[in-house]
mmCIF file of C-alpha atoms and ligand atoms in Angstrom:
data_model
loop_
_atom_site.group_PDB
_atom_site.id
_atom_site.type_symbol
_atom_site.label_atom_id
_atom_site.label_comp_id
_atom_site.label_asym_id
_atom_site.label_seq_id
_atom_site.Cartn_x
_atom_site.Cartn_y
_atom_site.Cartn_z
ATOM 1 C CA MET A 730 74.321 91.324 133.241
ATOM 2 C CA PRO A 731 72.740 87.862 133.786
ATOM 3 C CA ARG A 732 71.354 87.456 130.228
ATOM 4 C CA LYS A 733 73.146 85.095 127.837
ATOM 5 C CA LEU A 734 74.885 87.440 125.418
ATOM 6 C CA ARG A 735 75.778 86.783 121.801
ATOM 7 C CA ILE A 736 79.003 88.422 120.676
ATOM 8 C CA VAL A 737 80.357 88.680 117.163
ATOM 9 C CA ILE A 738 84.070 89.266 116.587
ATOM 10 C CA ASN A 739 85.884 90.288 113.408
ATOM 11 C CA THR A 740 89.458 91.056 112.409
ATOM 12 C CA GLY A 741 90.065 93.875 109.933
ATOM 13 C CA GLY A 742 92.909 95.620 108.092
ATOM 14 C CA GLY A 743 96.410 94.191 107.678
ATOM 15 C CA ASP A 744 97.006 91.101 109.789
ATOM 16 C CA ALA A 745 99.268 91.196 112.837
ATOM 17 C CA PRO A 746 100.710 88.378 114.942
ATOM 18 C CA GLY A 747 98.439 87.949 117.964
ATOM 19 C CA LEU A 748 95.039 88.154 116.240
ATOM 20 C CA ASN A 749 94.314 84.504 116.991
ATOM 21 C CA ALA A 750 95.275 84.973 120.635
ATOM 22 C CA VAL A 751 92.650 87.753 120.897
ATOM 23 C CA ILE A 752 90.005 85.538 119.279
ATOM 24 C CA ARG A 753 90.784 82.661 121.651
ATOM 25 C CA ALA A 754 90.711 84.922 124.709
ATOM 26 C CA VAL A 755 87.350 86.391 123.698
ATOM 27 C CA VAL A 756 85.841 82.950 123.094
ATOM 28 C CA LEU A 757 87.120 81.423 126.351
ATOM 29 C CA SER A 758 86.217 84.471 128.471
ATOM 30 C CA ALA A 759 82.743 84.645 126.950
ATOM 31 C CA TYR A 760 82.099 80.911 127.421
ATOM 32 C CA GLN A 761 83.159 81.198 131.066
ATOM 33 C CA ARG A 762 80.208 83.570 131.404
ATOM 34 C CA GLY A 763 77.837 81.314 129.503
ATOM 35 C CA TRP A 764 77.781 83.585 126.421
ATOM 36 C CA GLU A 765 78.058 82.713 122.742
ATOM 37 C CA VAL A 766 80.630 83.970 120.251
ATOM 38 C CA TYR A 767 80.380 84.167 116.465
ATOM 39 C CA GLY A 768 83.188 85.035 114.088
ATOM 40 C CA SER A 769 82.610 87.189 111.019
ATOM 41 C CA ARG A 770 84.944 86.122 108.231
ATOM 42 C CA ASN A 771 86.999 88.692 106.322
ATOM 43 C CA GLY A 772 86.070 91.758 108.339
ATOM 44 C CA TYR A 773 82.356 92.465 107.887
ATOM 45 C CA GLU A 774 81.740 89.860 105.177
ATOM 46 C CA GLY A 775 80.166 87.454 107.681
ATOM 47 C CA LEU A 776 77.651 90.075 108.722
ATOM 48 C CA LEU A 777 76.763 90.847 105.123
ATOM 49 C CA ASP A 778 76.615 87.287 103.820
ATOM 50 C CA THR A 779 75.698 85.327 106.919
ATOM 51 C CA ASP A 780 77.029 82.080 105.406
ATOM 52 C CA GLN A 781 80.366 83.609 106.300
ATOM 53 C CA LEU A 782 79.450 83.780 109.977
ATOM 54 C CA VAL A 783 80.815 80.948 112.128
ATOM 55 C CA ARG A 784 79.944 79.899 115.642
ATOM 56 C CA LEU A 785 83.199 79.861 117.614
ATOM 57 C CA THR A 786 83.473 77.296 120.382
ATOM 58 C CA PRO A 787 86.340 76.692 122.820
ATOM 59 C CA GLU A 788 87.228 73.553 120.817
ATOM 60 C CA MET A 789 87.560 75.626 117.643
ATOM 61 C CA VAL A 790 90.062 78.003 119.204
ATOM 62 C CA ALA A 791 92.180 75.390 120.975
ATOM 63 C CA ASN A 792 95.900 75.801 120.306
ATOM 64 C CA ILE A 793 95.625 78.904 118.113
ATOM 65 C CA THR A 794 97.511 81.346 120.371
ATOM 66 C CA ALA A 795 100.824 80.555 118.701
ATOM 67 C CA LEU A 796 99.452 80.896 115.162
ATOM 68 C CA GLY A 797 100.132 83.948 113.020
ATOM 69 C CA GLY A 798 97.482 85.384 110.687
ATOM 70 C CA THR A 799 93.837 85.122 111.698
ATOM 71 C CA ILE A 800 91.509 82.116 111.559
ATOM 72 C CA LEU A 801 88.738 84.540 110.560
ATOM 73 C CA GLY A 802 90.579 86.080 107.615
ATOM 74 C CA THR A 803 90.907 89.828 107.141
ATOM 75 C CA THR A 804 90.747 92.487 104.468
ATOM 76 C CA ASN A 805 91.867 96.067 104.020
ATOM 77 C CA LYS A 806 89.685 96.817 101.023
ATOM 78 C CA ALA A 807 86.120 96.195 102.151
ATOM 79 C CA ASN A 808 84.916 99.234 104.059
ATOM 80 C CA PRO A 809 81.164 98.477 104.369
ATOM 81 C CA PHE A 810 80.365 102.183 104.191
ATOM 82 C CA GLU A 811 82.077 102.356 100.771
ATOM 83 C CA LEU A 812 82.090 98.787 99.522
ATOM 84 C CA VAL A 813 83.296 98.434 95.943
ATOM 85 C CA VAL A 814 80.853 96.259 94.015
ATOM 86 C CA GLU A 815 80.617 95.326 90.367
ATOM 87 C CA THR A 816 77.440 96.545 88.670
ATOM 88 C CA VAL A 817 75.555 94.515 86.023
ATOM 89 C CA THR A 818 77.376 96.483 83.343
ATOM 90 C CA GLY A 819 80.732 95.438 84.824
ATOM 91 C CA GLU A 820 81.573 98.829 86.277
ATOM 92 C CA LEU A 821 82.883 99.266 89.804
ATOM 93 C CA GLU A 822 80.735 101.302 92.137
ATOM 94 C CA LYS A 823 80.975 102.238 95.815
ATOM 95 C CA ARG A 824 77.971 101.276 97.958
ATOM 96 C CA ASP A 825 77.075 101.813 101.577
ATOM 97 C CA VAL A 826 76.007 98.372 102.863
ATOM 98 C CA SER A 827 76.141 99.309 106.551
ATOM 99 C CA ASP A 828 72.342 99.188 106.992
ATOM 100 C CA LYS A 829 72.245 95.623 105.697
ATOM 101 C CA ILE A 830 74.942 94.658 108.216
ATOM 102 C CA ILE A 831 73.002 96.328 111.012
ATOM 103 C CA SER A 832 69.768 94.577 110.070
ATOM 104 C CA ASN A 833 71.561 91.191 109.942
ATOM 105 C CA PHE A 834 73.171 91.927 113.330
ATOM 106 C CA ARG A 835 69.718 92.547 114.840
ATOM 107 C CA ARG A 836 67.981 89.693 113.020
ATOM 108 C CA LEU A 837 70.567 87.219 114.351
ATOM 109 C CA GLY A 838 69.991 88.482 117.884
ATOM 110 C CA LEU A 839 73.585 89.613 118.312
ATOM 111 C CA ASP A 840 74.309 91.909 121.244
ATOM 112 C CA TYR A 841 77.878 93.120 120.793
ATOM 113 C CA LEU A 842 80.543 93.527 118.131
ATOM 114 C CA ILE A 843 84.209 93.163 119.090
ATOM 115 C CA ALA A 844 86.194 94.771 116.272
ATOM 116 C CA VAL A 845 89.903 93.971 116.246
ATOM 117 C CA GLY A 846 91.779 96.378 113.997
ATOM 118 C CA GLY A 847 94.006 99.347 113.388
ATOM 119 C CA ASP A 848 92.963 102.963 112.851
ATOM 120 C CA GLY A 849 90.972 102.265 109.665
ATOM 121 C CA SER A 850 89.023 99.307 111.064
ATOM 122 C CA LEU A 851 88.396 101.042 114.388
ATOM 123 C CA ALA A 852 87.088 104.146 112.559
ATOM 124 C CA ILE A 853 84.612 101.856 110.764
ATOM 125 C CA ALA A 854 83.654 100.312 114.147
ATOM 126 C CA GLN A 855 83.029 103.807 115.513
ATOM 127 C CA ARG A 856 80.615 104.498 112.637
ATOM 128 C CA PHE A 857 78.664 101.324 113.486
ATOM 129 C CA TYR A 858 78.583 102.440 117.114
ATOM 130 C CA GLU A 859 77.174 105.802 116.020
ATOM 131 C CA LYS A 860 74.476 103.896 114.126
ATOM 132 C CA GLY A 861 73.438 102.044 117.298
ATOM 133 C CA ILE A 862 75.575 98.871 117.365
ATOM 134 C CA PRO A 863 77.230 98.182 120.758
ATOM 135 C CA VAL A 864 80.943 97.952 119.973
ATOM 136 C CA ILE A 865 84.218 97.245 121.763
ATOM 137 C CA GLY A 866 87.444 97.855 119.816
ATOM 138 C CA VAL A 867 90.747 96.026 120.255
ATOM 139 C CA PRO A 868 93.878 97.780 118.926
ATOM 140 C CA LYS A 869 95.963 95.805 116.447
ATOM 141 C CA THR A 870 98.848 96.920 114.292
ATOM 142 C CA ILE A 871 102.478 96.063 113.858
ATOM 143 C CA ASP A 872 103.048 99.821 113.338
ATOM 144 C CA ASN A 873 102.266 100.670 116.994
ATOM 145 C CA ASP A 874 100.827 103.993 115.799
ATOM 146 C CA LEU A 875 97.615 104.194 117.857
ATOM 147 C CA SER A 876 97.863 107.036 120.339
ATOM 148 C CA ALA A 877 95.434 105.859 123.022
ATOM 149 C CA THR A 878 97.279 102.664 123.900
ATOM 150 C CA MET A 879 100.836 102.356 125.099
ATOM 151 C CA VAL A 880 101.432 99.454 122.774
ATOM 152 C CA THR A 881 99.541 97.428 120.180
ATOM 153 C CA PHE A 882 99.932 93.678 119.783
ATOM 154 C CA GLY A 883 101.915 92.606 116.731
ATOM 155 C CA PHE A 884 104.528 95.308 117.214
ATOM 156 C CA ASP A 885 106.855 93.231 119.378
ATOM 157 C CA THR A 886 106.823 90.345 116.890
ATOM 158 C CA ALA A 887 107.518 92.682 113.958
ATOM 159 C CA VAL A 888 110.421 94.254 115.852
ATOM 160 C CA SER A 889 111.811 90.802 116.710
ATOM 161 C CA THR A 890 111.634 89.712 113.072
ATOM 162 C CA ALA A 891 113.320 92.921 111.896
ATOM 163 C CA THR A 892 116.012 92.669 114.583
ATOM 164 C CA ASP A 893 116.704 89.072 113.630
ATOM 165 C CA ALA A 894 117.113 90.120 109.973
ATOM 166 C CA ILE A 895 119.448 92.988 110.902
ATOM 167 C CA ASP A 896 121.536 90.618 113.052
ATOM 168 C CA LYS A 897 121.979 88.353 110.047
ATOM 169 C CA LEU A 898 122.979 91.221 107.772
ATOM 170 C CA HIS A 899 125.967 92.126 109.955
ATOM 171 C CA SER A 900 127.931 89.037 108.915
ATOM 172 C CA THR A 901 127.316 89.330 105.184
ATOM 173 C CA ALA A 902 127.866 93.115 105.208
ATOM 174 C CA SER A 903 131.124 92.590 107.092
ATOM 175 C CA ALA A 904 132.302 89.768 104.804
ATOM 176 C CA HIS A 905 131.829 91.935 101.705
ATOM 177 C CA GLU A 906 132.681 95.270 103.329
ATOM 178 C CA ARG A 907 129.339 96.593 102.149
ATOM 179 C CA VAL A 908 126.660 98.926 103.335
ATOM 180 C CA MET A 909 123.338 97.128 103.773
ATOM 181 C CA VAL A 910 120.162 99.223 103.774
ATOM 182 C CA VAL A 911 117.101 97.534 105.290
ATOM 183 C CA GLU A 912 113.657 99.001 104.721
ATOM 184 C CA VAL A 913 111.112 98.166 107.426
ATOM 185 C CA MET A 914 107.364 98.794 107.714
ATOM 186 C CA GLY A 915 105.602 101.223 110.042
ATOM 187 C CA ARG A 916 103.672 103.617 107.755
ATOM 188 C CA TYR A 917 104.078 107.185 109.023
ATOM 189 C CA ALA A 918 105.668 106.192 112.347
ATOM 190 C CA GLY A 919 109.215 105.064 113.003
ATOM 191 C CA TRP A 920 108.618 102.656 115.894
ATOM 192 C CA ILE A 921 109.685 99.454 114.133
ATOM 193 C CA ALA A 922 112.770 101.095 112.602
ATOM 194 C CA LEU A 923 113.892 102.740 115.823
ATOM 195 C CA HIS A 924 113.434 99.716 118.072
ATOM 196 C CA SER A 925 114.873 97.128 115.670
ATOM 197 C CA GLY A 926 117.659 99.477 114.606
ATOM 198 C CA ILE A 927 118.868 100.001 118.167
ATOM 199 C CA ALA A 928 118.446 96.331 119.112
ATOM 200 C CA GLY A 929 120.209 95.254 115.897
ATOM 201 C CA SER A 930 123.148 97.681 116.353
ATOM 202 C CA ALA A 931 122.517 99.743 113.222
ATOM 203 C CA ASP A 932 124.789 102.683 112.359
ATOM 204 C CA VAL A 933 122.005 104.773 110.856
ATOM 205 C CA ILE A 934 118.253 104.743 111.558
ATOM 206 C CA LEU A 935 115.942 106.874 109.427
ATOM 207 C CA ILE A 936 112.409 107.459 110.677
ATOM 208 C CA PRO A 937 109.484 109.511 109.335
ATOM 209 C CA GLU A 938 109.603 111.817 112.360
ATOM 210 C CA ILE A 939 113.092 113.094 111.406
ATOM 211 C CA PRO A 940 113.589 114.209 107.765
ATOM 212 C CA PHE A 941 117.054 113.006 106.829
ATOM 213 C CA ASP A 942 120.106 114.670 105.330
ATOM 214 C CA MET A 943 122.080 112.315 103.039
ATOM 215 C CA ASP A 944 125.310 114.178 103.792
ATOM 216 C CA LYS A 945 124.959 113.308 107.472
ATOM 217 C CA VAL A 946 124.106 109.696 106.677
ATOM 218 C CA CYS A 947 127.154 109.289 104.419
ATOM 219 C CA ARG A 948 129.438 111.075 106.881
ATOM 220 C CA ARG A 949 128.418 108.609 109.594
ATOM 221 C CA LEU A 950 129.138 105.652 107.314
ATOM 222 C CA MET A 951 132.551 107.067 106.364
ATOM 223 C CA GLU A 952 133.348 107.389 110.084
ATOM 224 C CA ASN A 953 133.068 103.604 110.214
ATOM 225 C CA GLU A 954 135.783 103.372 107.572
ATOM 226 C CA LEU A 955 138.049 105.738 109.508
ATOM 227 C CA ASN A 956 137.562 103.571 112.575
ATOM 228 C CA GLY A 957 138.506 100.456 110.624
ATOM 229 C CA ARG A 958 134.986 99.055 110.385
ATOM 230 C CA LYS A 959 134.519 98.590 106.678
ATOM 231 C CA TYR A 960 130.780 97.949 106.604
ATOM 232 C CA GLY A 961 127.601 99.686 107.669
ATOM 233 C CA ILE A 962 123.990 98.919 108.505
ATOM 234 C CA VAL A 963 121.240 101.420 107.715
ATOM 235 C CA VAL A 964 117.644 100.836 108.833
ATOM 236 C CA VAL A 965 115.052 102.931 106.998
ATOM 237 C CA ALA A 966 111.387 103.170 107.903
ATOM 238 C CA GLU A 967 109.175 102.966 104.808
ATOM 239 C CA GLY A 968 107.699 106.382 105.663
ATOM 240 C CA ALA A 969 111.043 108.189 106.041
ATOM 241 C CA ALA A 970 111.793 111.080 103.664
ATOM 242 C CA PRO A 971 114.737 113.377 102.990
ATOM 243 C CA ILE A 972 114.699 116.987 104.143
ATOM 244 C CA GLY A 973 112.565 118.910 101.663
ATOM 245 C CA GLY A 974 111.641 115.656 99.882
ATOM 246 C CA THR A 975 108.551 113.493 99.810
ATOM 247 C CA ILE A 976 107.647 110.007 100.981
ATOM 248 C CA THR A 977 108.271 107.203 98.471
ATOM 249 C CA ALA A 978 104.899 105.650 97.681
ATOM 250 C CA LYS A 979 102.503 104.637 94.978
ATOM 251 C CA THR A 980 98.742 104.854 94.831
ATOM 252 C CA SER A 981 97.038 101.510 95.134
ATOM 253 C CA THR A 982 95.155 100.318 92.055
ATOM 254 C CA GLU A 983 93.282 97.670 94.049
ATOM 255 C CA PRO A 984 89.519 98.363 94.097
ATOM 256 C CA GLY A 985 88.414 99.484 97.549
ATOM 257 C CA ARG A 986 91.939 100.327 98.677
ATOM 258 C CA ASP A 987 92.260 104.100 98.775
ATOM 259 C CA GLN A 988 95.424 104.266 100.837
ATOM 260 C CA VAL A 989 98.804 104.934 99.310
ATOM 261 C CA LEU A 990 101.250 102.023 99.449
ATOM 262 C CA LEU A 991 104.519 103.059 100.999
ATOM 263 C CA GLY A 992 107.787 101.521 99.877
ATOM 264 C CA GLY A 993 110.938 102.068 97.909
ATOM 265 C CA VAL A 994 112.812 104.566 100.073
ATOM 266 C CA GLY A 995 115.429 101.928 100.992
ATOM 267 C CA GLU A 996 116.567 101.542 97.407
ATOM 268 C CA ASN A 997 116.722 105.334 96.950
ATOM 269 C CA VAL A 998 118.862 105.678 100.072
ATOM 270 C CA ALA A 999 121.149 102.837 98.911
ATOM 271 C CA ARG A 1000 121.584 104.471 95.499
ATOM 272 C CA GLU A 1001 122.587 107.778 97.105
ATOM 273 C CA ILE A 1002 125.048 106.090 99.475
ATOM 274 C CA ARG A 1003 126.653 104.235 96.567
ATOM 275 C CA ALA A 1004 126.935 107.421 94.514
ATOM 276 C CA ARG A 1005 128.257 109.614 97.318
ATOM 277 C CA THR A 1006 130.638 107.228 99.120
ATOM 278 C CA GLY A 1007 131.609 104.780 96.392
ATOM 279 C CA LYS A 1008 130.834 101.958 98.841
ATOM 280 C CA ASP A 1009 129.336 98.767 97.536
ATOM 281 C CA THR A 1010 125.769 99.073 98.839
ATOM 282 C CA ARG A 1011 122.774 96.737 98.726
ATOM 283 C CA SER A 1012 119.202 97.227 99.875
ATOM 284 C CA LEU A 1013 116.423 94.887 100.898
ATOM 285 C CA VAL A 1014 112.810 95.336 101.863
ATOM 286 C CA LEU A 1015 111.652 93.177 104.766
ATOM 287 C CA GLY A 1016 108.012 93.731 103.824
ATOM 288 C CA HIS A 1017 105.361 91.306 104.945
ATOM 289 C CA LEU A 1018 107.810 89.018 106.735
ATOM 290 C CA GLN A 1019 107.258 91.463 109.590
ATOM 291 C CA ARG A 1020 103.571 90.609 109.713
ATOM 292 C CA GLY A 1021 103.981 86.864 109.511
ATOM 293 C CA GLY A 1022 104.879 84.035 111.819
ATOM 294 C CA SER A 1023 104.153 83.097 115.355
ATOM 295 C CA PRO A 1024 103.645 85.942 117.851
ATOM 296 C CA THR A 1025 106.296 86.490 120.506
ATOM 297 C CA THR A 1026 105.484 85.607 124.094
ATOM 298 C CA PHE A 1027 104.977 89.322 124.776
ATOM 299 C CA ASP A 1028 102.415 89.642 121.959
ATOM 300 C CA ARG A 1029 100.619 86.419 122.934
ATOM 301 C CA LEU A 1030 100.140 87.669 126.455
ATOM 302 C CA LEU A 1031 99.221 91.222 125.409
ATOM 303 C CA ALA A 1032 96.727 90.003 122.793
ATOM 304 C CA THR A 1033 95.194 87.549 125.276
ATOM 305 C CA ARG A 1034 94.844 90.343 127.842
ATOM 306 C CA PHE A 1035 93.198 92.603 125.234
ATOM 307 C CA GLY A 1036 90.653 89.890 124.364
ATOM 308 C CA ALA A 1037 89.803 89.086 127.989
ATOM 309 C CA ALA A 1038 89.479 92.811 128.816
ATOM 310 C CA ALA A 1039 87.092 93.313 125.866
ATOM 311 C CA VAL A 1040 84.748 90.691 127.363
ATOM 312 C CA ARG A 1041 85.062 92.251 130.834
ATOM 313 C CA PHE A 1042 84.134 95.643 129.382
ATOM 314 C CA ILE A 1043 81.008 94.102 127.839
ATOM 315 C CA GLU A 1044 80.106 92.646 131.230
ATOM 316 C CA GLU A 1045 80.504 96.117 132.729
ATOM 317 C CA GLY A 1046 78.033 97.433 130.135
ATOM 318 C CA LEU A 1047 80.573 99.597 128.286
ATOM 319 C CA SER A 1048 80.253 100.363 124.589
ATOM 320 C CA GLY A 1049 81.883 102.614 121.993
ATOM 321 C CA VAL A 1050 85.250 102.104 123.655
ATOM 322 C CA MET A 1051 88.587 100.605 122.735
ATOM 323 C CA VAL A 1052 90.616 98.497 125.135
ATOM 324 C CA ALA A 1053 93.826 100.429 125.778
ATOM 325 C CA ASN A 1054 96.958 99.151 127.436
ATOM 326 C CA ASN A 1055 97.703 101.611 130.206
ATOM 327 C CA PRO A 1056 100.174 99.743 132.423
ATOM 328 C CA PRO A 1057 99.657 98.025 134.697
ATOM 329 C CA GLY A 1058 96.077 97.643 133.479
ATOM 330 C CA MET A 1059 93.713 97.714 130.552
ATOM 331 C CA VAL A 1060 91.410 100.733 130.396
ATOM 332 C CA PRO A 1061 88.493 101.768 128.197
ATOM 333 C CA VAL A 1062 89.030 104.833 125.991
ATOM 334 C CA PRO A 1063 86.329 106.250 123.701
ATOM 335 C CA LEU A 1064 86.790 104.716 120.235
ATOM 336 C CA LYS A 1065 86.420 108.161 118.686
ATOM 337 C CA MET A 1066 89.393 109.424 120.649
ATOM 338 C CA ALA A 1067 91.397 106.286 119.942
ATOM 339 C CA VAL A 1068 91.406 106.867 116.188
ATOM 340 C CA GLU A 1069 91.752 110.645 116.207
ATOM 341 C CA ARG A 1070 95.508 110.973 116.508
ATOM 342 C CA MET A 1071 98.407 108.934 115.201
ATOM 343 C CA LYS A 1072 101.111 108.002 117.700
ATOM 344 C CA ARG A 1073 104.495 108.931 116.291
ATOM 345 C CA VAL A 1074 107.906 108.577 117.939
ATOM 346 C CA PRO A 1075 108.374 111.527 120.342
ATOM 347 C CA LEU A 1076 111.713 113.144 119.535
ATOM 348 C CA ASP A 1077 112.432 113.802 123.198
ATOM 349 C CA SER A 1078 111.848 110.160 124.161
ATOM 350 C CA ASP A 1079 114.384 108.115 126.044
ATOM 351 C CA THR A 1080 114.683 105.677 123.131
ATOM 352 C CA VAL A 1081 115.621 108.459 120.690
ATOM 353 C CA GLN A 1082 118.079 109.849 123.231
ATOM 354 C CA THR A 1083 119.558 106.366 123.674
ATOM 355 C CA ALA A 1084 120.172 106.107 119.930
ATOM 356 C CA ARG A 1085 121.941 109.464 119.964
ATOM 357 C CA ASP A 1086 123.996 108.520 123.029
ATOM 358 C CA LEU A 1087 125.215 105.441 121.180
ATOM 359 C CA GLY A 1088 126.345 107.512 118.189
ATOM 360 C CA ILE A 1089 123.634 106.186 115.902
ATOM 361 C CA CYS A 1090 122.932 108.668 113.104
ATOM 362 C CA LEU A 1091 119.237 109.568 112.873
ATOM 363 C CA GLY A 1092 119.762 111.525 109.686
ATOM 364 C CA ASP A 1093 119.761 114.966 111.299
HETATM 365 O O1 LIG B 180 99.670 98.841 108.792
HETATM 366 C C1 LIG B 180 100.391 97.663 108.670
HETATM 367 C C2 LIG B 180 101.188 97.648 107.395
HETATM 368 O O2 LIG B 180 101.916 96.434 107.365
HETATM 369 C C3 LIG B 180 102.088 98.853 107.175
HETATM 370 O O3 LIG B 180 103.261 98.781 107.965
HETATM 371 C C4 LIG B 180 102.299 98.785 105.680
HETATM 372 O O4 LIG B 180 102.581 100.064 105.141
HETATM 373 C C5 LIG B 180 100.970 98.307 105.186
HETATM 374 O O5 LIG B 180 100.331 97.652 106.261
HETATM 375 C C6 LIG B 180 101.065 97.349 104.020
HETATM 376 O O6 LIG B 180 99.783 97.012 103.619
HETATM 377 P P1 LIG B 180 99.437 95.826 102.608
HETATM 378 O O7 LIG B 180 98.986 94.679 103.399
HETATM 379 O O8 LIG B 180 98.332 96.366 101.769
HETATM 380 O O9 LIG B 180 100.645 95.533 101.794
#
């Protein structure tokens, strides 16, 4: 492909540590080939209002690999196929502005879109592909819940942050002889909870894949007492739910954000533990701390590899695919397939078995 290509990159959905490493890798790999890269601010905003489109040069992406967040900004409430806009009468209305984005893309002589996002953003990218825009997707999410790739960047950093927090809770829980309940992110998958819970030596780990029984949870904590260990650590994934119960969530009131917002299960679990065992129990929600900060070395490398592979795929003439990590390499998988199925923790996995072997209660 000898022609000088013009690529536009955007970052969409919740941020994840490693986004800047992807951007840098795309820019440097493209410039090596003599191509140009533009960044669309806040998801698709730069393709709608082209003042929000920036030319990205190697100088502009110098030293950003270690930065959290994204230099391009991101949003999880601006789906261009259902953009919420205010009408002249002040009412909110959903509009499909995808055709305007496509006409801007063509008018600016852009050749390819690299969309970096989770399931929602990649589903939007797939729709643009179906409307004729050449697209490469890059999988991002701290939740690690995309089925087509072995791992997403951002996950390792989130797990490290959660593990670090759990480590710190051991000393205060022990000093006060308390049970500490930590709620971690992950949506409907228990990856962050399971990995940080094992690495942080939790007594109980509750994940969405295993509905939990409070009797079993409390019995495990009382075993600690019998063994002379007067405190306990419980890690709860935000999407975990009791047997026969429902997920703790509220519907978002933010315009353009249709998703439910998970959260609150940790406090419910703490309340039950307090009531059933009489143990002094506290809960905390780690929340967006897990999305912030500098990416780990693992995530920097993974994100950089994703970005470089996206540019290689363009050179190979591929389109409508997502870069998937399939060790030892990066492979293209159809975007459509990549967003079809959520990747949840397999109950027969070695990691789940390891937790059981260590006597960690998984709530069942
Ligand atoms: O998907 C990433 C994630 O951080 C989830 O783990 C969490 O449920 C959600 O995003 C929170 O979204 P928001 O940024 O709207 O608070």
